[in-house]
Amino acid sequence: MPAKLVKTHMPIHTTHIPNVFSIEEGGNTRLVTKNLTPNIQVYGEKLITVDGIEYRLWSHHRSKLAGMIEKGMNIPFKEDSRVLYLGAASGTTASHVSDIVAKGRVFAVEFSARTMRDLIAVCSQRSNMVPIFADARQPGSYKAIAGSVDVVYQDVAQPNQAEIALVNAREFLKPGGYLIMVIKARSVDSTVNPKMVYEQELDKLVEEFNLLDKKVLRPYHPDHLAVIAQRKQL
Ligand SMILES: C[S@@+](CC[C@H](N)C(=O)[O-])C[C@H]1O[C@@H](n2cnc3c(N)ncnc32)[C@H](O)[C@@H]1O
C-alpha cells in the first residue's frame, strides 16, 4: 500500500543534530527526520512533506533516542558518523539513525531471529544500514563486518549492560568516540532501587569513559537512564 503523505506549509526548524527537525503537528511540536528513502515508511509512521522535502514523524514516546533529544541531551551524531547500534530490534529507532547519518553507516546488531527478519527488510531499503545477526556480548563474532566506529549506541535489555558497552567500545570505538547508552534498571536488577542500579553501572564505565550527560527518560520511558560518554584517549 502506498504511504500516506501529508503536505504542509508549517514552519520547520533545525535542531543541533543533522537531518533532525522540529515541526508543529496537531498543536504540538514534534520531531521529524529527513527521510532517506522518500515514500517509504518503516513502521507506519506519518510522512510529512514541507517545501518538496519529505520527513518522517518520530515519537519520543516510542523511541528512547527521540526521548533523549526531547529532554535536551546533546546527541553527538554527524552526517557521516559510523554507528554501531546494539539492540536494533526491528529497526524502528535504527531507521531514524540511518536518516541522521545519511552519509555514514549504521551497523545494526540484533540477536532475536524473529525480530531480525523485520530488521533485514528495513536494511534492504536503506543503503547505509547493515544488519548483523549476532549476540552483542560476543563482539568478536562481528569484528570483520563493523570495523571502527564513531559512536556506539546501545539499547539492550540485559543484566550486564555496562560490560556489553565496554567490550564493544574496546573492539570498535575510536578513542574520543562516543557511547550513547540506555540503562534499563529493571533488566539489571528489578529488586534494587533504579538510582542504585544506574550508579553501579556508571561506576563500571568511568575508568574508560568521560561522562558527558545523563538523564532519566521519565515520563516517556520510566526506569531508563540515558547516558552520553566519550571514550578516553588512553
Ligand atoms: C528495547 S529493545 C530495542 C529497541 C530499539 N532500540 C528501538 O528503539 O527501536 C532491545 C533489543 O535488544 C535485543 N537484545 C537483547 N540482548 C541482546 C544481545 N545480547 N545481543 C543483541 N541483541 C540483544 C533484544 O532482542 C531487543 O530486540
Tab-separated table of N, CA, C and O in Angstrom, residues 70-176:
chain	number	residue	atom	x	y	z
A	70	GLU	N	14.305	15.150	23.096
A	70	GLU	CA	13.219	15.903	23.738
A	70	GLU	C	13.661	16.420	25.112
A	70	GLU	O	13.264	17.493	25.540
A	71	LYS	N	14.502	15.649	25.790
A	71	LYS	CA	14.999	16.038	27.116
A	71	LYS	C	16.179	17.005	27.034
A	71	LYS	O	16.804	17.328	28.044
A	72	GLY	N	16.579	17.381	25.821
A	72	GLY	CA	17.628	18.392	25.646
A	72	GLY	C	19.042	17.837	25.687
A	72	GLY	O	19.995	18.593	25.891
A	73	MET	N	19.210	16.536	25.499
A	73	MET	CA	20.575	15.976	25.528
A	73	MET	C	21.291	16.285	24.216
A	73	MET	O	20.668	16.354	23.145
A	74	ASN	N	22.597	16.460	24.341
A	74	ASN	CA	23.408	16.825	23.180
A	74	ASN	C	23.875	15.541	22.483
A	74	ASN	O	24.782	14.873	22.960
A	75	ILE	N	23.240	15.188	21.383
A	75	ILE	CA	23.481	13.896	20.729
A	75	ILE	C	24.628	14.041	19.711
A	75	ILE	O	24.516	14.832	18.772
A	76	PRO	N	25.708	13.285	19.892
A	76	PRO	CA	26.918	13.551	19.100
A	76	PRO	C	26.971	12.850	17.732
A	76	PRO	O	27.999	12.310	17.358
A	77	PHE	N	25.884	12.880	16.989
A	77	PHE	CA	25.909	12.294	15.640
A	77	PHE	C	26.313	13.356	14.620
A	77	PHE	O	25.863	14.500	14.704
A	78	LYS	N	27.120	12.922	13.648
A	78	LYS	CA	27.389	13.783	12.489
A	78	LYS	C	26.774	13.096	11.273
A	78	LYS	O	26.459	11.905	11.324
A	79	GLU	N	26.685	13.821	10.161
A	79	GLU	CA	26.022	13.213	8.995
A	79	GLU	C	26.804	12.030	8.428
A	79	GLU	O	26.252	11.151	7.790
A	80	ASP	N	28.134	12.022	8.698
A	80	ASP	CA	28.937	10.918	8.150
A	80	ASP	C	29.405	9.950	9.252
A	80	ASP	O	30.357	9.184	9.047
A	81	SER	N	28.757	9.977	10.403
A	81	SER	CA	29.172	9.077	11.502
A	81	SER	C	28.953	7.615	11.127
A	81	SER	O	27.964	7.266	10.482
A	82	ARG	N	29.905	6.796	11.611
A	82	ARG	CA	29.726	5.345	11.548
A	82	ARG	C	29.254	4.923	12.939
A	82	ARG	O	29.900	5.228	13.939
A	83	VAL	N	28.090	4.248	12.964
A	83	VAL	CA	27.436	3.943	14.242
A	83	VAL	C	27.270	2.434	14.399
A	83	VAL	O	26.793	1.759	13.483
A	84	LEU	N	27.679	1.941	15.568
A	84	LEU	CA	27.387	0.551	15.917
A	84	LEU	C	26.165	0.590	16.821
A	84	LEU	O	26.216	1.162	17.917
A	85	TYR	N	25.043	0.012	16.359
A	85	TYR	CA	23.782	0.071	17.087
A	85	TYR	C	23.503	-1.303	17.686
A	85	TYR	O	23.218	-2.255	16.967
A	86	LEU	N	23.588	-1.403	19.015
A	86	LEU	CA	23.400	-2.691	19.699
A	86	LEU	C	21.975	-2.789	20.236
A	86	LEU	O	21.547	-1.931	21.016
A	87	GLY	N	21.242	-3.792	19.790
A	87	GLY	CA	19.841	-3.947	20.195
A	87	GLY	C	18.932	-3.193	19.248
A	87	GLY	O	18.110	-2.376	19.657
A	88	ALA	N	19.063	-3.495	17.957
A	88	ALA	CA	18.340	-2.720	16.932
A	88	ALA	C	16.870	-3.117	16.844
A	88	ALA	O	16.065	-2.386	16.265
A	89	ALA	N	16.499	-4.275	17.401
A	89	ALA	CA	15.127	-4.801	17.307
A	89	ALA	C	14.687	-4.779	15.833
A	89	ALA	O	15.466	-5.135	14.952
A	90	SER	N	13.472	-4.335	15.556
A	90	SER	CA	13.010	-4.381	14.157
A	90	SER	C	13.420	-3.139	13.367
A	90	SER	O	12.986	-2.954	12.232
A	91	GLY	N	14.235	-2.290	13.958
A	91	GLY	CA	14.814	-1.186	13.181
A	91	GLY	C	14.074	0.128	13.289
A	91	GLY	O	14.354	1.059	12.536
A	92	THR	N	13.168	0.237	14.252
A	92	THR	CA	12.379	1.477	14.369
A	92	THR	C	13.284	2.695	14.600
A	92	THR	O	13.387	3.568	13.730
A	93	THR	N	13.978	2.713	15.736
A	93	THR	CA	14.874	3.851	16.013
A	93	THR	C	16.082	3.811	15.089
A	93	THR	O	16.548	4.857	14.614
A	94	ALA	N	16.574	2.604	14.806
A	94	ALA	CA	17.770	2.499	13.943
A	94	ALA	C	17.511	3.147	12.574
A	94	ALA	O	18.421	3.728	11.977
A	95	SER	N	16.264	3.081	12.092
A	95	SER	CA	15.974	3.701	10.793
A	95	SER	C	16.070	5.227	10.884
A	95	SER	O	16.464	5.888	9.911
A	96	HIS	N	15.735	5.796	12.034
A	96	HIS	CA	15.892	7.247	12.194
A	96	HIS	C	17.386	7.601	12.297
A	96	HIS	O	17.813	8.645	11.794
A	97	VAL	N	18.159	6.718	12.936
A	97	VAL	CA	19.616	6.955	12.964
A	97	VAL	C	20.146	6.911	11.527
A	97	VAL	O	21.002	7.708	11.132
A	98	SER	N	19.623	6.011	10.731
A	98	SER	CA	20.024	5.919	9.321
A	98	SER	C	19.697	7.220	8.565
A	98	SER	O	20.479	7.690	7.734
A	99	ASP	N	18.546	7.829	8.880
A	99	ASP	CA	18.224	9.146	8.288
A	99	ASP	C	19.265	10.191	8.712
A	99	ASP	O	19.700	11.016	7.912
A	100	ILE	N	19.637	10.142	10.007
A	100	ILE	CA	20.536	11.165	10.575
A	100	ILE	C	21.926	11.052	9.965
A	100	ILE	O	22.498	12.027	9.487
A	101	VAL	N	22.488	9.854	9.962
A	101	VAL	CA	23.857	9.669	9.454
A	101	VAL	C	23.780	9.288	7.969
A	101	VAL	O	24.348	8.296	7.527
A	102	ALA	N	23.087	10.129	7.215
A	102	ALA	CA	22.773	9.802	5.816
A	102	ALA	C	24.023	9.464	4.997
A	102	ALA	O	23.970	8.654	4.074
A	103	LYS	N	25.164	10.075	5.342
A	103	LYS	CA	26.402	9.803	4.584
A	103	LYS	C	27.318	8.867	5.349
A	103	LYS	O	28.486	8.708	4.979
A	104	GLY	N	26.845	8.287	6.426
A	104	GLY	CA	27.650	7.360	7.229
A	104	GLY	C	27.114	5.950	7.112
A	104	GLY	O	26.648	5.536	6.052
A	105	ARG	N	27.195	5.206	8.206
A	105	ARG	CA	26.777	3.801	8.213
A	105	ARG	C	26.163	3.458	9.564
A	105	ARG	O	26.598	3.989	10.598
A	106	VAL	N	25.188	2.573	9.556
A	106	VAL	CA	24.632	2.049	10.810
A	106	VAL	C	24.789	0.531	10.767
A	106	VAL	O	24.218	-0.133	9.895
A	107	PHE	N	25.604	0.004	11.676
A	107	PHE	CA	25.761	-1.449	11.812
A	107	PHE	C	24.783	-1.874	12.902
A	107	PHE	O	24.979	-1.555	14.084
A	108	ALA	N	23.722	-2.566	12.507
A	108	ALA	CA	22.603	-2.828	13.412
A	108	ALA	C	22.652	-4.270	13.912
A	108	ALA	O	22.418	-5.208	13.150
A	109	VAL	N	22.967	-4.425	15.217
A	109	VAL	CA	23.145	-5.760	15.808
A	109	VAL	C	21.869	-6.167	16.555
A	109	VAL	O	21.341	-5.398	17.362
A	110	GLU	N	21.414	-7.385	16.273
A	110	GLU	CA	20.229	-7.909	16.959
A	110	GLU	C	20.381	-9.428	17.061
A	110	GLU	O	20.893	-10.058	16.155
A	111	PHE	N	19.931	-9.999	18.201
A	111	PHE	CA	20.105	-11.457	18.332
A	111	PHE	C	18.808	-12.268	18.349
A	111	PHE	O	18.866	-13.489	18.457
A	112	SER	N	17.664	-11.590	18.207
A	112	SER	CA	16.405	-12.335	18.148
A	112	SER	C	16.080	-12.645	16.679
A	112	SER	O	15.942	-11.733	15.853
A	113	ALA	N	15.960	-13.949	16.367
A	113	ALA	CA	15.753	-14.348	14.965
A	113	ALA	C	14.439	-13.784	14.415
A	113	ALA	O	14.373	-13.347	13.263
A	114	ARG	N	13.417	-13.751	15.255
A	114	ARG	CA	12.102	-13.285	14.786
A	114	ARG	C	12.169	-11.798	14.406
A	114	ARG	O	11.705	-11.379	13.355
A	115	THR	N	12.802	-11.011	15.275
A	115	THR	CA	12.926	-9.569	15.044
A	115	THR	C	13.855	-9.286	13.867
A	115	THR	O	13.675	-8.323	13.131
A	116	MET	N	14.842	-10.155	13.718
A	116	MET	CA	15.862	-9.973	12.674
A	116	MET	C	15.239	-9.939	11.276
A	116	MET	O	15.708	-9.202	10.410
A	117	ARG	N	14.176	-10.704	11.092
A	117	ARG	CA	13.527	-10.730	9.767
A	117	ARG	C	13.043	-9.330	9.397
A	117	ARG	O	13.248	-8.868	8.274
A	118	ASP	N	12.414	-8.636	10.343
A	118	ASP	CA	11.930	-7.270	10.080
A	118	ASP	C	13.111	-6.322	9.863
A	118	ASP	O	13.070	-5.443	9.014
A	119	LEU	N	14.166	-6.526	10.678
A	119	LEU	CA	15.334	-5.641	10.567
A	119	LEU	C	15.987	-5.778	9.183
A	119	LEU	O	16.362	-4.780	8.562
A	120	ILE	N	16.084	-7.006	8.699
A	120	ILE	CA	16.693	-7.224	7.376
A	120	ILE	C	15.859	-6.517	6.304
A	120	ILE	O	16.400	-5.883	5.387
A	121	ALA	N	14.526	-6.584	6.432
A	121	ALA	CA	13.654	-5.919	5.443
A	121	ALA	C	13.902	-4.409	5.456
A	121	ALA	O	13.995	-3.773	4.398
A	122	VAL	N	14.072	-3.831	6.654
A	122	VAL	CA	14.332	-2.382	6.751
A	122	VAL	C	15.682	-2.045	6.115
A	122	VAL	O	15.804	-1.121	5.310
A	123	CYS	N	16.696	-2.856	6.467
A	123	CYS	CA	18.054	-2.579	5.965
A	123	CYS	C	18.117	-2.722	4.438
A	123	CYS	O	18.893	-2.019	3.780
A	124	SER	N	17.301	-3.611	3.879
A	124	SER	CA	17.368	-3.837	2.427
A	124	SER	C	16.894	-2.601	1.662
A	124	SER	O	17.202	-2.438	0.482
A	125	GLN	N	16.158	-1.709	2.340
A	125	GLN	CA	15.676	-0.495	1.660
A	125	GLN	C	16.555	0.711	1.958
A	125	GLN	O	16.294	1.808	1.469
A	126	ARG	N	17.572	0.517	2.815
A	126	ARG	CA	18.397	1.655	3.242
A	126	ARG	C	19.865	1.328	3.000
A	126	ARG	O	20.426	0.448	3.646
A	127	SER	N	20.462	2.077	2.087
A	127	SER	CA	21.807	1.724	1.623
A	127	SER	C	22.877	1.890	2.713
A	127	SER	O	23.949	1.310	2.605
A	128	ASN	N	22.578	2.669	3.770
A	128	ASN	CA	23.608	2.875	4.803
A	128	ASN	C	23.402	1.990	6.031
A	128	ASN	O	24.056	2.194	7.048
A	129	MET	N	22.490	1.016	5.948
A	129	MET	CA	22.249	0.136	7.101
A	129	MET	C	22.723	-1.283	6.822
A	129	MET	O	22.405	-1.845	5.777
A	130	VAL	N	23.456	-1.843	7.797
A	130	VAL	CA	23.982	-3.208	7.655
A	130	VAL	C	23.425	-4.055	8.809
A	130	VAL	O	23.727	-3.767	9.973
A	131	PRO	N	22.594	-5.072	8.517
A	131	PRO	CA	22.070	-5.903	9.603
A	131	PRO	C	23.102	-6.923	10.063
A	131	PRO	O	23.806	-7.517	9.238
A	132	ILE	N	23.217	-7.102	11.369
A	132	ILE	CA	24.160	-8.100	11.901
A	132	ILE	C	23.404	-8.980	12.892
A	132	ILE	O	22.938	-8.492	13.936
A	133	PHE	N	23.265	-10.249	12.542
A	133	PHE	CA	22.565	-11.208	13.409
A	133	PHE	C	23.606	-11.784	14.361
A	133	PHE	O	24.370	-12.678	13.988
A	134	ALA	N	23.683	-11.221	15.557
A	134	ALA	CA	24.745	-11.623	16.495
A	134	ALA	C	24.365	-11.236	17.908
A	134	ALA	O	23.460	-10.424	18.131
A	135	ASP	N	25.116	-11.819	18.842
A	135	ASP	CA	24.942	-11.512	20.260
A	135	ASP	C	25.919	-10.393	20.622
A	135	ASP	O	27.142	-10.553	20.449
A	136	ALA	N	25.392	-9.281	21.126
A	136	ALA	CA	26.241	-8.127	21.445
A	136	ALA	C	27.258	-8.439	22.545
A	136	ALA	O	28.195	-7.673	22.760
A	137	ARG	N	27.079	-9.563	23.259
A	137	ARG	CA	28.067	-9.946	24.290
A	137	ARG	C	29.299	-10.586	23.670
A	137	ARG	O	30.279	-10.844	24.355
A	138	GLN	N	29.231	-10.845	22.347
A	138	GLN	CA	30.336	-11.512	21.646
A	138	GLN	C	30.817	-10.638	20.482
A	138	GLN	O	30.626	-10.998	19.314
A	139	PRO	N	31.393	-9.475	20.743
A	139	PRO	CA	31.742	-8.564	19.645
A	139	PRO	C	32.728	-9.160	18.646
A	139	PRO	O	32.752	-8.745	17.478
A	140	GLY	N	33.511	-10.149	19.111
A	140	GLY	CA	34.466	-10.770	18.184
A	140	GLY	C	33.762	-11.415	16.992
A	140	GLY	O	34.337	-11.506	15.902
A	141	SER	N	32.499	-11.814	17.170
A	141	SER	CA	31.791	-12.519	16.097
A	141	SER	C	31.397	-11.584	14.947
A	141	SER	O	31.061	-12.044	13.862
A	142	TYR	N	31.407	-10.246	15.168
A	142	TYR	CA	31.084	-9.345	14.050
A	142	TYR	C	32.200	-8.329	13.799
A	142	TYR	O	32.014	-7.336	13.104
A	143	LYS	N	33.374	-8.662	14.305
A	143	LYS	CA	34.545	-7.788	14.157
A	143	LYS	C	34.846	-7.477	12.680
A	143	LYS	O	35.128	-6.337	12.308
A	144	ALA	N	34.731	-8.510	11.844
A	144	ALA	CA	35.093	-8.341	10.438
A	144	ALA	C	34.071	-7.497	9.681
A	144	ALA	O	34.380	-6.937	8.626
A	145	ILE	N	32.861	-7.371	10.209
A	145	ILE	CA	31.809	-6.643	9.471
A	145	ILE	C	31.815	-5.154	9.826
A	145	ILE	O	31.759	-4.291	8.963
A	146	ALA	N	31.911	-4.861	11.128
A	146	ALA	CA	31.682	-3.475	11.542
A	146	ALA	C	32.903	-2.549	11.415
A	146	ALA	O	32.772	-1.408	11.009
A	147	GLY	N	34.088	-2.987	11.772
A	147	GLY	CA	35.248	-2.073	11.720
A	147	GLY	C	35.117	-0.969	12.757
A	147	GLY	O	34.255	-1.032	13.630
A	148	SER	N	35.966	0.062	12.640
A	148	SER	CA	35.944	1.064	13.706
A	148	SER	C	34.793	2.058	13.506
A	148	SER	O	34.391	2.364	12.376
A	149	VAL	N	34.233	2.546	14.630
A	149	VAL	CA	33.054	3.423	14.560
A	149	VAL	C	33.267	4.689	15.398
A	149	VAL	O	34.106	4.732	16.289
A	150	ASP	N	32.445	5.712	15.081
A	150	ASP	CA	32.491	6.987	15.804
A	150	ASP	C	31.574	6.974	17.028
A	150	ASP	O	31.806	7.709	17.989
A	151	VAL	N	30.501	6.171	16.930
A	151	VAL	CA	29.508	6.140	18.017
A	151	VAL	C	29.049	4.699	18.232
A	151	VAL	O	28.780	3.978	17.272
A	152	VAL	N	28.982	4.303	19.522
A	152	VAL	CA	28.279	3.064	19.882
A	152	VAL	C	26.968	3.488	20.525
A	152	VAL	O	26.975	4.262	21.491
A	153	TYR	N	25.855	3.026	19.958
A	153	TYR	CA	24.531	3.285	20.540
A	153	TYR	C	24.038	1.964	21.098
A	153	TYR	O	23.977	0.970	20.382
A	154	GLN	N	23.680	1.946	22.378
A	154	GLN	CA	23.302	0.670	22.997
A	154	GLN	C	21.939	0.748	23.682
A	154	GLN	O	21.711	1.595	24.534
A	155	ASP	N	21.068	-0.161	23.291
A	155	ASP	CA	19.742	-0.269	23.923
A	155	ASP	C	19.383	-1.750	23.995
A	155	ASP	O	18.543	-2.231	23.240
A	156	VAL	N	20.085	-2.475	24.873
A	156	VAL	CA	19.813	-3.907	25.015
A	156	VAL	C	19.262	-4.180	26.411
A	156	VAL	O	19.741	-3.632	27.394
A	157	ALA	N	18.236	-5.017	26.457
A	157	ALA	CA	17.645	-5.360	27.754
A	157	ALA	C	18.403	-6.565	28.301
A	157	ALA	O	18.027	-7.704	28.069
A	158	GLN	N	19.522	-6.280	28.995
A	158	GLN	CA	20.374	-7.349	29.525
A	158	GLN	C	20.843	-6.964	30.925
A	158	GLN	O	20.940	-5.775	31.231
A	159	PRO	N	21.156	-7.941	31.781
A	159	PRO	CA	21.630	-7.584	33.116
A	159	PRO	C	22.995	-6.894	33.119
A	159	PRO	O	23.253	-6.033	33.952
A	160	ASN	N	23.879	-7.265	32.210
A	160	ASN	CA	25.255	-6.738	32.248
A	160	ASN	C	25.481	-5.665	31.179
A	160	ASN	O	26.309	-5.800	30.293
A	161	GLN	N	24.698	-4.569	31.285
A	161	GLN	CA	24.712	-3.556	30.213
A	161	GLN	C	26.040	-2.803	30.110
A	161	GLN	O	26.522	-2.535	29.007
A	162	ALA	N	26.645	-2.459	31.253
A	162	ALA	CA	27.922	-1.727	31.195
A	162	ALA	C	29.014	-2.606	30.582
A	162	ALA	O	29.817	-2.128	29.766
A	163	GLU	N	29.038	-3.872	30.949
A	163	GLU	CA	30.063	-4.783	30.395
A	163	GLU	C	29.912	-4.902	28.868
A	163	GLU	O	30.904	-4.912	28.136
A	164	ILE	N	28.666	-4.969	28.392
A	164	ILE	CA	28.436	-5.075	26.939
A	164	ILE	C	28.959	-3.815	26.245
A	164	ILE	O	29.629	-3.879	25.209
A	165	ALA	N	28.688	-2.653	26.851
A	165	ALA	CA	29.188	-1.393	26.272
A	165	ALA	C	30.712	-1.394	26.237
A	165	ALA	O	31.327	-1.006	25.236
A	166	LEU	N	31.331	-1.858	27.319
A	166	LEU	CA	32.798	-1.818	27.399
A	166	LEU	C	33.453	-2.744	26.377
A	166	LEU	O	34.383	-2.333	25.675
A	167	VAL	N	32.953	-3.977	26.261
A	167	VAL	CA	33.625	-4.899	25.321
A	167	VAL	C	33.461	-4.420	23.884
A	167	VAL	O	34.366	-4.575	23.051
A	168	ASN	N	32.311	-3.800	23.577
A	168	ASN	CA	32.112	-3.298	22.216
A	168	ASN	C	32.941	-2.044	21.968
A	168	ASN	O	33.500	-1.866	20.882
A	169	ALA	N	33.042	-1.187	22.979
A	169	ALA	CA	33.848	0.033	22.817
A	169	ALA	C	35.311	-0.333	22.588
A	169	ALA	O	35.972	0.230	21.711
A	170	ARG	N	35.806	-1.296	23.366
A	170	ARG	CA	37.229	-1.683	23.210
A	170	ARG	C	37.477	-2.241	21.816
A	170	ARG	O	38.534	-2.024	21.225
A	171	GLU	N	36.496	-2.935	21.284
A	171	GLU	CA	36.675	-3.579	19.970
A	171	GLU	C	36.502	-2.588	18.816
A	171	GLU	O	37.213	-2.651	17.817
A	172	PHE	N	35.536	-1.632	18.948
A	172	PHE	CA	35.135	-0.848	17.767
A	172	PHE	C	35.260	0.669	17.894
A	172	PHE	O	35.380	1.354	16.875
A	173	LEU	N	35.155	1.192	19.117
A	173	LEU	CA	35.005	2.653	19.241
A	173	LEU	C	36.358	3.371	19.183
A	173	LEU	O	37.277	3.053	19.940
A	174	LYS	N	36.431	4.368	18.299
A	174	LYS	CA	37.663	5.165	18.200
A	174	LYS	C	37.920	5.884	19.527
A	174	LYS	O	36.958	6.314	20.172
A	175	PRO	N	39.182	6.088	19.918
A	175	PRO	CA	39.446	6.942	21.086
A	175	PRO	C	38.832	8.314	20.808
A	175	PRO	O	38.926	8.827	19.688
A	176	GLY	N	38.155	8.875	21.785
A	176	GLY	CA	37.452	10.153	21.561
A	176	GLY	C	36.056	9.944	20.982
A	176	GLY	O	35.293	10.907	20.853
